[in-house]
């Protein structure tokens, strides 16, 4: 389950930040997770809950912002939500595009005391 490894990384980031800022409690961890990141958010949340036990993040809320998969056509410039991994431009039917968003997997903020 790679979500456990991701949760460990997230917790490490949060604990490191808290230690550097002399925080006594981690209240909230904000994440940005793209639609195409391959992360199963329920498994990630479960793994995070298991890992924080006995740490200063034990009661921390995990907030996940889901980022849609958006592409921009290299030919006509149209920006659109990519659904069902259909990467063809709905406007000009070209298949060459740039991914604008949807691959993110990052800690966006931490709230500590």
CSV table of N, CA and C in Angstrom, one decimal:
chain,number,residue,atom,x,y,z
A,1,UNK,N,0.9,-1.2,0.0
A,1,UNK,CA,0.0,0.0,0.0
A,1,UNK,C,0.9,1.2,0.0
A,2,UNK,N,1.0,1.9,-1.1
A,2,UNK,CA,1.9,3.1,-1.2
A,2,UNK,C,1.3,4.3,-0.4
A,3,UNK,N,0.1,4.3,-0.1
A,3,UNK,CA,-0.5,5.4,0.7
A,3,UNK,C,0.1,5.4,2.1
A,4,UNK,N,0.5,4.3,2.6
A,4,UNK,CA,1.2,4.3,3.9
A,4,UNK,C,2.5,5.0,3.8
A,5,UNK,N,3.2,4.8,2.8
A,5,UNK,CA,4.5,5.5,2.6
A,5,UNK,C,4.3,7.0,2.4
A,6,UNK,N,3.2,7.3,1.7
A,6,UNK,CA,2.9,8.8,1.5
A,6,UNK,C,2.5,9.4,2.8
A,7,UNK,N,1.7,8.7,3.6
A,7,UNK,CA,1.3,9.2,4.9
A,7,UNK,C,2.5,9.4,5.8
A,8,UNK,N,3.5,8.5,5.8
A,8,UNK,CA,4.7,8.6,6.5
A,8,UNK,C,5.5,9.9,6.1
A,9,UNK,N,5.5,10.1,4.8
A,9,UNK,CA,6.2,11.3,4.3
A,9,UNK,C,5.5,12.6,4.8
A,10,UNK,N,4.2,12.6,4.7
A,10,UNK,CA,3.4,13.7,5.2
A,10,UNK,C,3.6,14.0,6.6
A,11,UNK,N,3.6,12.9,7.4
A,11,UNK,CA,3.8,13.1,8.9
A,11,UNK,C,5.2,13.6,9.2
A,12,UNK,N,6.2,13.1,8.4
A,12,UNK,CA,7.6,13.5,8.6
A,12,UNK,C,7.7,15.0,8.3
A,13,UNK,N,7.1,15.5,7.3
A,13,UNK,CA,7.1,16.9,6.9
A,13,UNK,C,6.5,17.7,8.1
A,14,UNK,N,5.3,17.3,8.5
A,14,UNK,CA,4.6,18.0,9.6
A,14,UNK,C,5.4,18.0,10.9
A,15,UNK,N,6.0,16.9,11.3
A,15,UNK,CA,6.7,16.8,12.5
A,15,UNK,C,8.0,17.6,12.4
A,16,UNK,N,8.7,17.6,11.3
A,16,UNK,CA,9.9,18.4,11.1
A,16,UNK,C,9.6,19.9,11.2
A,17,UNK,N,8.5,20.3,10.5
A,17,UNK,CA,8.1,21.7,10.6
A,17,UNK,C,7.8,22.1,12.0
A,18,UNK,N,7.0,21.3,12.7
A,18,UNK,CA,6.7,21.6,14.1
A,18,UNK,C,7.9,21.7,15.0
A,19,UNK,N,8.9,20.8,14.8
A,19,UNK,CA,10.1,20.8,15.6
A,19,UNK,C,10.9,22.1,15.3
A,20,UNK,N,11.0,22.4,14.0
A,20,UNK,CA,11.8,23.6,13.7
A,20,UNK,C,11.1,24.9,14.2
A,21,UNK,N,9.8,24.9,14.4
A,21,UNK,CA,9.1,26.0,14.9
A,21,UNK,C,8.7,25.9,16.4
A,22,UNK,N,9.2,24.9,17.0
A,22,UNK,CA,9.0,24.7,18.5
A,22,UNK,C,7.5,24.6,18.8
A,23,UNK,N,6.7,24.0,17.9
A,23,UNK,CA,5.3,23.8,18.1
A,23,UNK,C,5.1,22.6,19.0
A,24,UNK,N,4.0,22.7,19.8
A,24,UNK,CA,3.7,21.6,20.8
A,24,UNK,C,2.5,20.7,20.2
A,25,UNK,N,1.8,21.2,19.2
A,25,UNK,CA,0.7,20.5,18.7
A,25,UNK,C,0.5,20.8,17.2
A,26,UNK,N,0.2,19.8,16.5
A,26,UNK,CA,-0.2,20.0,15.1
A,26,UNK,C,-1.7,19.8,15.0
A,27,UNK,N,-2.3,20.9,14.6
A,27,UNK,CA,-3.8,20.9,14.5
A,27,UNK,C,-4.4,20.5,13.2
A,28,UNK,N,-3.7,20.9,12.1
A,28,UNK,CA,-4.3,20.7,10.8
A,28,UNK,C,-3.2,20.5,9.8
A,29,UNK,N,-3.4,19.6,8.8
A,29,UNK,CA,-2.5,19.3,7.7
A,29,UNK,C,-3.3,19.4,6.5
A,30,UNK,N,-3.0,20.4,5.6
A,30,UNK,CA,-3.7,20.5,4.3
A,30,UNK,C,-2.9,19.9,3.2
A,31,UNK,N,-3.6,19.2,2.3
A,31,UNK,CA,-3.0,18.5,1.2
A,31,UNK,C,-3.7,19.0,-0.1
A,32,UNK,N,-2.9,19.0,-1.2
A,32,UNK,CA,-3.4,19.2,-2.5
A,32,UNK,C,-3.1,17.9,-3.3
A,33,UNK,N,-4.2,17.2,-3.7
A,33,UNK,CA,-4.0,15.9,-4.4
A,33,UNK,C,-4.7,15.9,-5.7
A,34,UNK,N,-3.9,15.7,-6.8
A,34,UNK,CA,-4.5,15.8,-8.1
A,34,UNK,C,-5.2,14.5,-8.5
A,35,UNK,N,-6.2,14.7,-9.4
A,35,UNK,CA,-7.0,13.6,-9.9
A,35,UNK,C,-6.2,12.5,-10.5
A,36,UNK,N,-5.0,12.8,-11.1
A,36,UNK,CA,-4.2,11.8,-11.8
A,36,UNK,C,-3.0,11.4,-10.9
A,37,UNK,N,-3.0,11.7,-9.7
A,37,UNK,CA,-1.8,11.4,-8.8
A,37,UNK,C,-1.8,9.9,-8.5
A,38,UNK,N,-2.9,9.3,-8.6
A,38,UNK,CA,-3.0,7.8,-8.2
A,38,UNK,C,-3.2,7.6,-6.8
A,39,UNK,N,-3.4,8.6,-6.0
A,39,UNK,CA,-3.6,8.4,-4.5
A,39,UNK,C,-5.0,8.1,-4.2
A,40,UNK,N,-5.2,7.0,-3.4
A,40,UNK,CA,-6.5,6.6,-2.9
A,40,UNK,C,-6.6,7.4,-1.6
A,41,UNK,N,-7.4,8.4,-1.6
A,41,UNK,CA,-7.5,9.3,-0.4
A,41,UNK,C,-8.0,8.6,0.9
A,42,UNK,N,-8.9,7.7,0.7
A,42,UNK,CA,-9.4,7.0,1.9
A,42,UNK,C,-8.3,6.2,2.5
A,43,UNK,N,-7.5,5.5,1.7
A,43,UNK,CA,-6.4,4.7,2.3
A,43,UNK,C,-5.4,5.7,2.9
A,44,UNK,N,-5.1,6.8,2.3
A,44,UNK,CA,-4.2,7.8,2.8
A,44,UNK,C,-4.7,8.3,4.2
A,45,UNK,N,-5.9,8.6,4.3
A,45,UNK,CA,-6.5,9.1,5.5
A,45,UNK,C,-6.4,8.0,6.6
A,46,UNK,N,-6.7,6.8,6.3
A,46,UNK,CA,-6.6,5.7,7.2
A,46,UNK,C,-5.2,5.5,7.7
A,47,UNK,N,-4.2,5.5,6.8
A,47,UNK,CA,-2.8,5.4,7.1
A,47,UNK,C,-2.3,6.5,8.0
A,48,UNK,N,-2.7,7.7,7.7
A,48,UNK,CA,-2.4,8.9,8.5
A,48,UNK,C,-2.9,8.7,9.9
A,49,UNK,N,-4.1,8.3,10.1
A,49,UNK,CA,-4.7,8.1,11.4
A,49,UNK,C,-3.9,7.1,12.2
A,50,UNK,N,-3.5,6.0,11.5
A,50,UNK,CA,-2.7,5.0,12.2
A,50,UNK,C,-1.3,5.5,12.7
A,51,UNK,N,-0.7,6.3,11.8
A,51,UNK,CA,0.6,6.8,12.1
A,51,UNK,C,0.7,7.9,13.1
A,52,UNK,N,-0.3,8.7,13.3
A,52,UNK,CA,-0.2,9.9,14.2
A,52,UNK,C,-0.4,9.5,15.6
A,53,UNK,N,-0.9,8.3,15.9
A,53,UNK,CA,-1.1,7.9,17.3
A,53,UNK,C,0.2,8.1,18.1
A,54,UNK,N,0.0,8.8,19.2
A,54,UNK,CA,1.2,8.9,20.1
A,54,UNK,C,2.1,10.1,19.7
A,55,UNK,N,1.8,10.8,18.7
A,55,UNK,CA,2.6,12.0,18.3
A,55,UNK,C,1.9,13.3,18.6
A,56,UNK,N,2.5,14.4,18.4
A,56,UNK,CA,1.9,15.7,18.6
A,56,UNK,C,0.9,16.0,17.5
A,57,UNK,N,0.8,15.1,16.5
A,57,UNK,CA,-0.2,15.3,15.4
A,57,UNK,C,-1.4,14.3,15.7
A,58,UNK,N,-1.5,13.7,16.8
A,58,UNK,CA,-2.6,12.7,17.1
A,58,UNK,C,-4.0,13.2,16.8
A,59,UNK,N,-4.3,14.4,17.1
A,59,UNK,CA,-5.6,15.0,16.9
A,59,UNK,C,-5.7,15.8,15.7
A,60,UNK,N,-4.7,15.8,14.8
A,60,UNK,CA,-4.7,16.7,13.7
A,60,UNK,C,-5.8,16.3,12.6
A,61,UNK,N,-6.4,17.4,12.1
A,61,UNK,CA,-7.3,17.2,11.0
A,61,UNK,C,-6.6,17.1,9.7
A,62,UNK,N,-6.9,16.2,8.8
A,62,UNK,CA,-6.3,16.1,7.5
A,62,UNK,C,-7.3,16.7,6.5
A,63,UNK,N,-7.0,17.8,5.8
A,63,UNK,CA,-7.9,18.4,4.8
A,63,UNK,C,-7.3,18.2,3.5
A,64,UNK,N,-8.1,17.6,2.6
A,64,UNK,CA,-7.6,17.2,1.2
A,64,UNK,C,-8.4,18.1,0.2
A,65,UNK,N,-7.6,18.8,-0.6
A,65,UNK,CA,-8.2,19.6,-1.7
A,65,UNK,C,-7.9,18.8,-2.9
A,66,UNK,N,-9.0,18.4,-3.6
A,66,UNK,CA,-8.9,17.5,-4.8
A,66,UNK,C,-8.8,18.5,-6.0
A,67,UNK,N,-7.7,18.2,-6.7
A,67,UNK,CA,-7.4,19.1,-7.9
A,67,UNK,C,-7.8,18.3,-9.2
A,68,UNK,N,-8.6,19.0,-10.0
A,68,UNK,CA,-9.1,18.3,-11.2
A,68,UNK,C,-7.9,18.2,-12.2
A,69,UNK,N,-8.1,17.1,-13.1
A,69,UNK,CA,-7.1,17.0,-14.2
A,69,UNK,C,-7.5,17.9,-15.3
A,70,UNK,N,-6.7,18.9,-15.6
A,70,UNK,CA,-7.0,19.9,-16.6
A,70,UNK,C,-5.9,19.9,-17.6
A,71,UNK,N,-6.2,20.0,-18.9
A,71,UNK,CA,-5.2,20.0,-20.0
A,71,UNK,C,-5.5,21.2,-20.8
A,72,UNK,N,-4.4,21.6,-21.6
A,72,UNK,CA,-4.6,22.7,-22.5
A,72,UNK,C,-4.0,22.2,-23.9
A,73,UNK,N,-4.9,22.4,-24.9
A,73,UNK,CA,-4.5,21.9,-26.2
A,73,UNK,C,-3.4,22.7,-26.8
A,74,UNK,N,-2.3,22.0,-27.3
A,74,UNK,CA,-1.2,22.7,-27.9
A,74,UNK,C,-1.6,23.3,-29.3
A,75,UNK,N,-2.6,22.8,-29.9
A,75,UNK,CA,-3.0,23.3,-31.2
A,75,UNK,C,-3.9,24.5,-31.2
A,76,UNK,N,-5.0,24.4,-30.5
A,76,UNK,CA,-6.0,25.5,-30.5
A,76,UNK,C,-6.0,26.3,-29.2
A,77,UNK,N,-5.3,25.8,-28.1
A,77,UNK,CA,-5.2,26.6,-26.9
A,77,UNK,C,-6.4,26.4,-25.9
A,78,UNK,N,-7.4,25.6,-26.2
A,78,UNK,CA,-8.5,25.4,-25.4
A,78,UNK,C,-8.0,24.6,-24.1
A,79,UNK,N,-8.5,25.1,-22.9
A,79,UNK,CA,-8.3,24.5,-21.6
A,79,UNK,C,-9.6,23.8,-21.3
A,80,UNK,N,-9.4,22.5,-20.8
A,80,UNK,CA,-10.6,21.7,-20.5
A,80,UNK,C,-10.3,20.6,-19.4
A,81,UNK,N,-11.3,20.2,-18.8
A,81,UNK,CA,-11.2,19.1,-17.8
A,81,UNK,C,-11.1,17.8,-18.5
A,82,UNK,N,-10.1,17.0,-18.2
A,82,UNK,CA,-9.9,15.7,-18.9
A,82,UNK,C,-10.7,14.7,-18.1
A,83,UNK,N,-11.7,14.1,-18.7
A,83,UNK,CA,-12.5,13.1,-18.1
A,83,UNK,C,-12.2,11.7,-18.6
A,84,UNK,N,-12.2,10.7,-17.8
A,84,UNK,CA,-12.0,9.3,-18.1
A,84,UNK,C,-10.7,9.1,-18.9
A,85,UNK,N,-9.7,10.0,-18.6
A,85,UNK,CA,-8.4,9.9,-19.3
A,85,UNK,C,-8.5,10.0,-20.8
A,86,UNK,N,-9.5,10.8,-21.3
A,86,UNK,CA,-9.6,11.1,-22.7
A,86,UNK,C,-8.9,12.4,-23.0
A,87,UNK,N,-7.7,12.2,-23.5
A,87,UNK,CA,-6.7,13.3,-23.7
A,87,UNK,C,-6.9,14.0,-25.0
A,88,UNK,N,-8.0,13.8,-25.8
A,88,UNK,CA,-8.2,14.4,-27.0
A,88,UNK,C,-8.9,15.7,-26.8
A,89,UNK,N,-8.5,16.8,-27.5
A,89,UNK,CA,-9.1,18.1,-27.3
A,89,UNK,C,-10.6,18.0,-27.8
A,90,UNK,N,-11.5,18.5,-27.0
A,90,UNK,CA,-13.0,18.4,-27.4
A,90,UNK,C,-13.3,19.5,-28.5
A,91,UNK,N,-12.4,20.4,-28.7
A,91,UNK,CA,-12.6,21.5,-29.6
A,91,UNK,C,-12.1,21.1,-31.0
A,92,UNK,N,-10.8,20.8,-31.1
A,92,UNK,CA,-10.2,20.6,-32.4
A,92,UNK,C,-9.8,19.1,-32.7
A,93,UNK,N,-10.0,18.3,-31.7
A,93,UNK,CA,-9.8,16.8,-31.7
A,93,UNK,C,-8.3,16.5,-31.8
A,94,UNK,N,-7.4,17.4,-31.5
A,94,UNK,CA,-6.0,17.1,-31.5
A,94,UNK,C,-5.6,16.4,-30.2
A,95,UNK,N,-4.5,15.6,-30.3
A,95,UNK,CA,-4.2,14.8,-29.1
A,95,UNK,C,-2.9,15.3,-28.4
A,96,UNK,N,-2.4,16.5,-28.8
A,96,UNK,CA,-1.2,17.0,-28.2
A,96,UNK,C,-1.6,18.1,-27.2
A,97,UNK,N,-1.4,17.9,-25.9
A,97,UNK,CA,-1.8,18.9,-24.9
A,97,UNK,C,-0.8,18.9,-23.8
A,98,UNK,N,-0.9,20.0,-23.0
A,98,UNK,CA,-0.1,20.2,-21.8
A,98,UNK,C,-1.0,20.0,-20.6
A,99,UNK,N,-0.5,19.2,-19.7
A,99,UNK,CA,-1.2,19.0,-18.4
A,99,UNK,C,-1.1,20.3,-17.6
A,100,UNK,N,-2.2,21.0,-17.3
A,100,UNK,CA,-2.2,22.2,-16.5
A,100,UNK,C,-2.3,21.9,-15.0
A,101,UNK,N,-3.1,20.9,-14.6
A,101,UNK,CA,-3.2,20.5,-13.2
A,101,UNK,C,-3.7,19.1,-13.1
A,102,UNK,N,-3.6,18.5,-12.0
A,102,UNK,CA,-4.2,17.2,-11.8
A,102,UNK,C,-3.1,16.1,-11.4
A,103,UNK,N,-1.8,16.5,-11.3
A,103,UNK,CA,-0.8,15.6,-10.9
A,103,UNK,C,-0.2,16.0,-9.6
A,104,UNK,N,-0.8,17.0,-8.9
A,104,UNK,CA,-0.2,17.4,-7.6
A,104,UNK,C,-0.4,16.4,-6.5
A,105,UNK,N,0.6,16.4,-5.6
A,105,UNK,CA,0.5,15.7,-4.4
A,105,UNK,C,1.5,16.4,-3.5
A,106,UNK,N,0.9,17.3,-2.7
A,106,UNK,CA,1.8,18.2,-1.9
A,106,UNK,C,1.1,18.6,-0.6
A,107,UNK,N,1.9,18.8,0.4
A,107,UNK,CA,1.4,19.5,1.7
A,107,UNK,C,1.3,20.9,1.4
A,108,UNK,N,0.1,21.5,1.5
A,108,UNK,CA,-0.2,22.9,1.1
A,108,UNK,C,-0.1,23.8,2.3
A,109,UNK,N,-0.4,23.3,3.5
A,109,UNK,CA,-0.3,24.1,4.7
A,109,UNK,C,-0.3,23.2,6.0
A,110,UNK,N,0.2,23.8,7.1
A,110,UNK,CA,0.2,23.2,8.4
A,110,UNK,C,-0.3,24.2,9.4
A,111,UNK,N,-1.1,23.8,10.3
A,111,UNK,CA,-1.6,24.7,11.4
A,111,UNK,C,-1.1,24.0,12.7
A,112,UNK,N,-0.2,24.8,13.4
A,112,UNK,CA,0.4,24.3,14.6
A,112,UNK,C,0.2,25.3,15.7
A,113,UNK,N,0.4,24.8,17.0
A,113,UNK,CA,0.4,25.6,18.2
A,113,UNK,C,1.7,25.5,18.8
